[in-house]
Amino acid sequence: MIQLTHLQKLEAEAIHIIRETVATCDNPVMLYSIGKDSAVLLHLALKAFYPGRLPFPVLHVDTTWKFREMIAFRDQRAQELGLDLIVHVNQDGVRAGVNPFDSGSRAHTDVMKTQALRQALDAHKFDAAFGGARRDEEKSRAKERVFSLRSAEHRWDPKAQRPEPWRLYNTRKRPGESFRVFPLSNWTELDVWDYVARENIPVVPLYFAAPRPVVERDGALIMRDDDRMALREGEVVQTRMVRFRTLGCYPLTGAVESTAATLPEIIAEMRGSRSSERQGRIIDHDGAGSMEQKKQEGYF
Amino acid sequence: MSAVALKAVLAAQNPSAHPAAAAAPALLRFITCGSVDDGKSTLIGRLLFDAKLVHDDQLDALGRDSRRFGTQGDKLDLALLVDGLSAEREQGITIDVAYRYFATPRRSFIVADTPGHEQYTRNMATGASTADLAIILIDARKGVLPQTRRHSFIVSMLGVRHVVVAVNKMDLVGFDRAVFEGIVAQYRHMAGGLGFATITPIPISALEGDGVAGRSPNMPWHAGPTLFEHLESVDVAGAVQLAARFRMPVQWVNRPNLDFRGFAGTIAGGAVSPGDEVAILPGGRRSRVARIVTQDGDLAEAVAAQAVTLTLADEVDVSRGDVIVAVDDALTARRAFAARLLWMSDRPLASGAELTLRLGASSATARVAIAGAVDIHSFEIHAADALAMNEVGIATIALDRAVALTDYAEDRELGAFILVDRVSGDTVALGLVDAGAVRLVRSVSGDGVPSASPGRSRHWVKVALDRLAPGGWPQIVEEASWRALASLAVAALVQLTFADWRITAAAALAEALLRPILRLAHQAAWRSFERQRIARGHYDAEGSGI
Ligand SMILES: Nc1nc2c(ncn2[C@@H]2O[C@H](COP(=O)(O)OP(=O)(O)OP(=O)(O)O)[C@@H](O)[C@H]2O)c(=O)[nH]1
Ligand SMILES: [Mg+2]
């Protein structure tokens, strides 16, 4: 009899979760952050419903500070795959001039990401939203359920999570409540890359090393993606061989120096790495327990 | 084995990309459990640390966290690597289960760190439900505690067959061999009836690392394996029981256009190929598998755990919750069954409660009749008609419609279920289908099958006393004194009224003896009525046997 590989088992589990959501929720949506996890998630969703089309829209919460290459990649994929893509921007935030430099990373993330997400979910009355988060990313994520219940106010109560034994997901919710669904919960960063390689999944080129214009700021290498980023005194834009392990708002995402320009090189680099994926994320370090707090407020 | 040799080579996580790792033993899923503060989270932190899996930036964060929340002064508090919620860090306890993924050159692991606190038993059971092995931690200073017993029982009930008894904090008892051996003997005695295939005792200090990755110079007397050696080599084959015959609960019907009708689901057991004869439960309609459709092309065969879409040769009616099975499979759909339950809500479960059952892809309304509860100290079952939070009980469950299910011991996929509160939506119980459980309860309630044993009459008396006075001796004494008082009062009244000592005696006797006897008989009649009702449901199977 066929022996399933580790990746095949992870794939099957994710497809099971995606189908379970569609079978039991009225109005699901897939959060699409344009990163590698989203790319894998989208790929799995297409598999889950083959030969049918994706039975839900894809939502990108745009903070207006994403790398330009991400936006171009998003629009190209949406067109190729015929996605029903919704792009949401928190216009209140834009009007108030919220940005990562003057407002600080915390306020920027709260207004342009967390509040924006809540606005979009409420406006469309989505009752389940898929996300690509993995338990290996962060300590509080390691505690999260696959079907994570949120109150009508989108709050997460980490102390009162429903037990989730075996593969039995409780998809019951009261009016107003919704789920964040994480089909990649049990994947590691390495699994994601191995799967990207195995399945030939297109990802944003920023993951591969290339000469890019970067500035050293507060110990991180920030890519100056457009001239909204004013240089501080003494700062110079240098061209360095860098890549990104994780993608977000460009002013808040640190690059790593690397020459890994292909998938096998990325995977090899990661196996030898002494730092974790989220190290480059500035918003995670805004204080101990900051991820948990953001999640409680409705962040993914 | 040295810690260096354990340096994580994550290769094992992807056998396809690294052929050398393909021969490694399969994934091991394990949990840590045991009483509060026995050192479970510290041990997982130690495992990750010794396997060099803690990245530099995480180590820096750990240093900061340890100074702020740590319980070990200036030393690293390894538990903080896993206790990721702020409430956990503040209180120094684990509240929710944390999953960690790691690999050594020899094996890959998924570990669930579970809470010791009784209040969070539900999270421990969640971790245990998918585990192949449990590390049961015991504080060397404290020995086997009630929570050690409870966790061992739950782990055994959920089908975990391999346990490691990790006697921890050996550093605090001077690495004393006698302490270790005493606790191991105590544990073996306690776990004798729990049906574990292996019990492996290992003395450790999670804090200092003794006995975890390398041999401990402090415990040269320990001849057995270190914890890592054991985890890397233990054979848990056959730990998970899956059905041998093809079974697939239908999760979702894929109907993209008029020409395609596929049944999507994850295969629960066995294998399937196009052309196979199948039946659909409940009901037993028959058809043949036409195609196994995936985006990567049609498959010639699909096996357990694969997520596929089947098309059938005939236009049969199939919807979510139905189960497609091999035509000669013995699986049946039933309206009532016996089960073991772990009750997880702080509101007690009373007989007669209506809840929603989720099993496989089915859901149904379930009415629960509790038959017994497990005493966590003796592991004996006593008659009960309510379950308190974290109690394990035996119940019969009647459904509003037939659901294909079978014993958990035979099939983990179609033998496991959860119960959901219909108002709050909370998951309030975890359950295992267990036809044999009813017998256990019958023998407790005294009208069961056996036995010619001399114990029988004593048994009956005990049962009667239990029913009249579930509170034990204090209640029996109180009941007796109440009976005596009541019959004296009745006697006085009757004597004053009739002045006839025969009538007085009869009334007093009736008050003292007849009443309790009538009460027992009345209870017995009601219970047998209830059981018959459930038994009728039990045989009211649709689509039986095929
Ligand atoms: N001396 C000594 N202390 C230990 C050892 N293992 C754990 N501890 C300490 O025991 C305390 C409890 O450890 P935890 O790992 O949080 O215990 P736990 O079993 O995870 O607790 P819960 O999850 O809340 O049930 C902490 O202060 C640890 O530092 C050990 O081997 N030796
Ligand atoms: Mg703990």
mmCIF file of N, CA and C and ligand atoms in Angstrom, chain A residues 143, chain B residues 32-45 70-72 75-80 82-83 88 91-96 113-118 120 137 139 141 147 151 167-173 175 204-210 212, ligand 1:
data_model
loop_
_atom_site.group_PDB
_atom_site.id
_atom_site.type_symbol
_atom_site.label_atom_id
_atom_site.label_comp_id
_atom_site.label_asym_id
_atom_site.label_seq_id
_atom_site.Cartn_x
_atom_site.Cartn_y
_atom_site.Cartn_z
ATOM 1 N N LYS A 143 -0.158 28.151 20.478
ATOM 2 C CA LYS A 143 -1.277 27.799 21.353
ATOM 3 C C LYS A 143 -2.609 27.902 20.637
ATOM 4 N N THR B 32 3.694 15.706 26.928
ATOM 5 C CA THR B 32 4.117 15.641 28.312
ATOM 6 C C THR B 32 2.877 15.875 29.150
ATOM 7 N N CYS B 33 2.737 15.107 30.215
ATOM 8 C CA CYS B 33 1.613 15.357 31.108
ATOM 9 C C CYS B 33 2.001 15.002 32.528
ATOM 10 N N GLY B 34 1.078 15.201 33.465
ATOM 11 C CA GLY B 34 1.389 14.996 34.873
ATOM 12 C C GLY B 34 0.847 16.164 35.671
ATOM 13 N N SER B 35 1.171 16.178 36.971
ATOM 14 C CA SER B 35 0.571 17.154 37.869
ATOM 15 C C SER B 35 1.201 18.541 37.701
ATOM 16 N N VAL B 36 0.535 19.536 38.275
ATOM 17 C CA VAL B 36 1.005 20.918 38.185
ATOM 18 C C VAL B 36 2.445 21.031 38.669
ATOM 19 N N ASP B 37 3.258 21.772 37.933
ATOM 20 C CA ASP B 37 4.626 22.093 38.357
ATOM 21 C C ASP B 37 5.577 20.901 38.414
ATOM 22 N N ASP B 38 5.219 19.799 37.800
ATOM 23 C CA ASP B 38 6.140 18.669 37.792
ATOM 24 C C ASP B 38 7.307 18.885 36.829
ATOM 25 N N GLY B 39 7.183 19.914 35.970
ATOM 26 C CA GLY B 39 8.308 20.262 35.102
ATOM 27 C C GLY B 39 8.111 19.901 33.643
ATOM 28 N N LYS B 40 6.872 19.804 33.206
ATOM 29 C CA LYS B 40 6.588 19.414 31.813
ATOM 30 C C LYS B 40 7.116 20.428 30.805
ATOM 31 N N SER B 41 6.782 21.689 31.039
ATOM 32 C CA SER B 41 7.199 22.714 30.079
ATOM 33 C C SER B 41 8.714 22.887 30.122
ATOM 34 N N THR B 42 9.283 22.798 31.320
ATOM 35 C CA THR B 42 10.735 22.881 31.435
ATOM 36 C C THR B 42 11.377 21.763 30.631
ATOM 37 N N LEU B 43 10.772 20.584 30.671
ATOM 38 C CA LEU B 43 11.335 19.455 29.937
ATOM 39 C C LEU B 43 11.292 19.684 28.418
ATOM 40 N N ILE B 44 10.181 20.201 27.927
ATOM 41 C CA ILE B 44 10.113 20.466 26.478
ATOM 42 C C ILE B 44 11.135 21.530 26.103
ATOM 43 N N GLY B 45 11.223 22.571 26.943
ATOM 44 C CA GLY B 45 12.227 23.601 26.704
ATOM 45 C C GLY B 45 13.615 22.967 26.662
ATOM 46 N N GLY B 70 10.913 34.671 35.212
ATOM 47 C CA GLY B 70 11.487 33.355 35.518
ATOM 48 C C GLY B 70 11.315 32.923 36.954
ATOM 49 N N THR B 71 11.343 31.595 37.152
ATOM 50 C CA THR B 71 11.196 31.043 38.490
ATOM 51 C C THR B 71 12.538 30.540 38.982
ATOM 52 N N GLN B 72 13.607 30.785 38.196
ATOM 53 C CA GLN B 72 14.898 30.196 38.526
ATOM 54 C C GLN B 72 15.977 31.234 38.748
ATOM 55 N N LYS B 75 19.021 32.150 36.283
ATOM 56 C CA LYS B 75 19.159 31.096 35.277
ATOM 57 C C LYS B 75 18.040 31.173 34.240
ATOM 58 N N LEU B 76 18.282 30.520 33.099
ATOM 59 C CA LEU B 76 17.241 30.476 32.083
ATOM 60 C C LEU B 76 16.070 29.647 32.597
ATOM 61 N N ASP B 77 14.860 30.141 32.411
ATOM 62 C CA ASP B 77 13.677 29.357 32.749
ATOM 63 C C ASP B 77 13.148 28.764 31.443
ATOM 64 N N LEU B 78 13.530 27.514 31.204
ATOM 65 C CA LEU B 78 13.259 26.906 29.900
ATOM 66 C C LEU B 78 11.772 26.764 29.614
ATOM 67 N N ALA B 79 10.959 26.749 30.672
ATOM 68 C CA ALA B 79 9.511 26.616 30.462
ATOM 69 C C ALA B 79 8.978 27.790 29.640
ATOM 70 N N LEU B 80 9.673 28.937 29.720
ATOM 71 C CA LEU B 80 9.193 30.118 29.008
ATOM 72 C C LEU B 80 9.345 29.991 27.494
ATOM 73 N N VAL B 82 8.027 27.566 25.952
ATOM 74 C CA VAL B 82 6.752 27.003 25.515
ATOM 75 C C VAL B 82 5.534 27.693 26.110
ATOM 76 N N ASP B 83 5.670 28.235 27.308
ATOM 77 C CA ASP B 83 4.520 28.914 27.909
ATOM 78 C C ASP B 83 4.375 30.277 27.247
ATOM 79 N N GLU B 88 0.063 32.750 31.151
ATOM 80 C CA GLU B 88 0.896 31.619 31.564
ATOM 81 C C GLU B 88 2.216 32.100 32.155
ATOM 82 N N GLN B 91 1.694 33.706 35.621
ATOM 83 C CA GLN B 91 1.391 32.775 36.709
ATOM 84 C C GLN B 91 2.368 31.625 36.805
ATOM 85 N N GLY B 92 3.244 31.489 35.805
ATOM 86 C CA GLY B 92 4.201 30.394 35.825
ATOM 87 C C GLY B 92 3.558 29.030 35.645
ATOM 88 N N ILE B 93 2.389 28.987 35.031
ATOM 89 C CA ILE B 93 1.741 27.704 34.778
ATOM 90 C C ILE B 93 1.385 27.608 33.297
ATOM 91 N N THR B 94 1.099 26.387 32.865
ATOM 92 C CA THR B 94 0.625 26.205 31.505
ATOM 93 C C THR B 94 -0.892 26.169 31.531
ATOM 94 N N ILE B 95 -1.515 26.885 30.600
ATOM 95 C CA ILE B 95 -2.969 26.884 30.525
ATOM 96 C C ILE B 95 -3.425 26.092 29.311
ATOM 97 N N ASP B 96 -2.794 26.363 28.197
ATOM 98 C CA ASP B 96 -3.250 25.700 26.976
ATOM 99 C C ASP B 96 -2.130 24.861 26.378
ATOM 100 N N ASP B 113 2.871 20.102 24.652
ATOM 101 C CA ASP B 113 3.082 20.343 26.082
ATOM 102 C C ASP B 113 1.720 20.640 26.683
ATOM 103 N N THR B 114 1.300 19.835 27.645
ATOM 104 C CA THR B 114 -0.068 20.010 28.151
ATOM 105 C C THR B 114 -0.054 20.546 29.579
ATOM 106 N N PRO B 115 -1.143 21.188 29.997
ATOM 107 C CA PRO B 115 -1.191 21.761 31.340
ATOM 108 C C PRO B 115 -1.435 20.708 32.412
ATOM 109 N N GLY B 116 -0.833 20.925 33.571
ATOM 110 C CA GLY B 116 -1.029 19.998 34.678
ATOM 111 C C GLY B 116 -2.235 20.354 35.530
ATOM 112 N N HIS B 117 -2.602 21.630 35.489
ATOM 113 C CA HIS B 117 -3.710 22.124 36.290
ATOM 114 C C HIS B 117 -4.991 21.359 36.005
ATOM 115 N N GLU B 118 -5.679 20.930 37.061
ATOM 116 C CA GLU B 118 -6.899 20.150 36.845
ATOM 117 C C GLU B 118 -7.926 20.934 36.037
ATOM 118 N N TYR B 120 -7.605 22.689 33.585
ATOM 119 C CA TYR B 120 -7.384 22.662 32.138
ATOM 120 C C TYR B 120 -7.202 21.250 31.590
ATOM 121 N N LEU B 137 5.247 13.010 33.765
ATOM 122 C CA LEU B 137 6.241 13.524 34.690
ATOM 123 C C LEU B 137 5.774 13.368 36.116
ATOM 124 N N ASP B 139 7.126 14.569 40.037
ATOM 125 C CA ASP B 139 8.093 15.297 40.851
ATOM 126 C C ASP B 139 8.667 14.320 41.880
ATOM 127 N N ARG B 141 10.023 14.667 44.548
ATOM 128 C CA ARG B 141 9.735 14.955 45.957
ATOM 129 C C ARG B 141 8.310 14.588 46.325
ATOM 130 N N GLN B 147 -3.488 13.902 40.183
ATOM 131 C CA GLN B 147 -3.483 14.334 38.791
ATOM 132 C C GLN B 147 -2.641 13.387 37.919
ATOM 133 N N HIS B 151 -4.352 11.801 34.664
ATOM 134 C CA HIS B 151 -3.750 11.891 33.332
ATOM 135 C C HIS B 151 -3.426 10.512 32.775
ATOM 136 N N VAL B 167 10.747 10.550 36.152
ATOM 137 C CA VAL B 167 10.804 11.043 37.532
ATOM 138 C C VAL B 167 11.738 12.253 37.512
ATOM 139 N N ASN B 168 11.146 13.431 37.699
ATOM 140 C CA ASN B 168 11.861 14.696 37.480
ATOM 141 C C ASN B 168 12.309 15.324 38.807
ATOM 142 N N LYS B 169 13.150 16.321 38.656
ATOM 143 C CA LYS B 169 13.708 17.066 39.799
ATOM 144 C C LYS B 169 14.558 16.153 40.669
ATOM 145 N N MET B 170 15.234 15.191 40.020
ATOM 146 C CA MET B 170 16.128 14.304 40.764
ATOM 147 C C MET B 170 17.206 15.113 41.482
ATOM 148 N N ASP B 171 17.535 16.297 40.948
ATOM 149 C CA ASP B 171 18.531 17.150 41.612
ATOM 150 C C ASP B 171 18.079 17.562 43.007
ATOM 151 N N LEU B 172 16.792 17.595 43.231
ATOM 152 C CA LEU B 172 16.298 18.042 44.535
ATOM 153 C C LEU B 172 16.228 16.908 45.560
ATOM 154 N N VAL B 173 16.475 15.679 45.120
ATOM 155 C CA VAL B 173 16.479 14.560 46.077
ATOM 156 C C VAL B 173 17.850 13.884 46.052
ATOM 157 N N PHE B 175 19.722 12.954 43.702
ATOM 158 C CA PHE B 175 19.849 11.885 42.685
ATOM 159 C C PHE B 175 19.777 10.501 43.336
ATOM 160 N N ILE B 204 15.243 11.949 35.654
ATOM 161 C CA ILE B 204 15.786 13.120 34.971
ATOM 162 C C ILE B 204 15.818 14.360 35.860
ATOM 163 N N SER B 205 16.544 15.364 35.395
ATOM 164 C CA SER B 205 16.370 16.706 35.913
ATOM 165 C C SER B 205 16.179 17.594 34.697
ATOM 166 N N ALA B 206 14.953 17.999 34.473
ATOM 167 C CA ALA B 206 14.655 18.816 33.290
ATOM 168 C C ALA B 206 15.420 20.132 33.378
ATOM 169 N N LEU B 207 15.555 20.617 34.601
ATOM 170 C CA LEU B 207 16.216 21.902 34.799
ATOM 171 C C LEU B 207 17.698 21.824 34.443
ATOM 172 N N GLU B 208 18.385 20.783 34.946
ATOM 173 C CA GLU B 208 19.826 20.679 34.746
ATOM 174 C C GLU B 208 20.176 19.848 33.509
ATOM 175 N N GLY B 209 19.257 19.074 33.025
ATOM 176 C CA GLY B 209 19.519 18.286 31.813
ATOM 177 C C GLY B 209 19.908 16.842 32.070
ATOM 178 N N ASP B 210 20.036 16.453 33.323
ATOM 179 C CA ASP B 210 20.417 15.060 33.614
ATOM 180 C C ASP B 210 19.409 14.081 33.027
ATOM 181 N N VAL B 212 18.410 13.564 30.112
ATOM 182 C CA VAL B 212 17.593 13.971 28.977
ATOM 183 C C VAL B 212 18.320 13.666 27.665
HETATM 184 N N1 LIG C 1 15.165 21.853 40.734
HETATM 185 C C1 LIG C 1 14.438 21.568 39.671
HETATM 186 N N2 LIG C 1 13.418 22.363 39.347
HETATM 187 C C2 LIG C 1 12.694 22.058 38.254
HETATM 188 C C3 LIG C 1 12.996 20.934 37.444
HETATM 189 N N3 LIG C 1 12.090 20.892 36.424
HETATM 190 C C4 LIG C 1 11.279 21.951 36.599
HETATM 191 N N4 LIG C 1 11.646 22.669 37.696
HETATM 192 C C5 LIG C 1 10.985 23.874 38.205
HETATM 193 O O1 LIG C 1 9.664 23.550 38.565
HETATM 194 C C6 LIG C 1 8.775 24.647 38.316
HETATM 195 C C7 LIG C 1 7.621 24.213 37.420
HETATM 196 O O2 LIG C 1 8.112 23.868 36.139
HETATM 197 P P1 LIG C 1 7.192 23.875 34.851
HETATM 198 O O3 LIG C 1 8.012 23.309 33.758
HETATM 199 O O4 LIG C 1 6.559 25.194 34.645
HETATM 200 O O5 LIG C 1 6.101 22.831 35.312
HETATM 201 P P2 LIG C 1 4.871 22.276 34.473
HETATM 202 O O6 LIG C 1 4.764 20.840 34.782
HETATM 203 O O7 LIG C 1 5.017 22.639 33.056
HETATM 204 O O8 LIG C 1 3.673 23.055 35.140
HETATM 205 P P3 LIG C 1 2.157 23.189 34.553
HETATM 206 O O9 LIG C 1 2.280 23.184 33.092
HETATM 207 O O10 LIG C 1 1.627 24.467 35.074
HETATM 208 O O11 LIG C 1 1.418 22.022 35.071
HETATM 209 C C8 LIG C 1 9.637 25.707 37.674
HETATM 210 O O12 LIG C 1 10.017 26.631 38.651
HETATM 211 C C9 LIG C 1 10.817 24.946 37.150
HETATM 212 O O13 LIG C 1 11.954 25.731 37.012
HETATM 213 C C10 LIG C 1 14.099 20.100 37.819
HETATM 214 O O14 LIG C 1 14.440 19.114 37.182
HETATM 215 N N5 LIG C 1 14.771 20.467 38.938
#
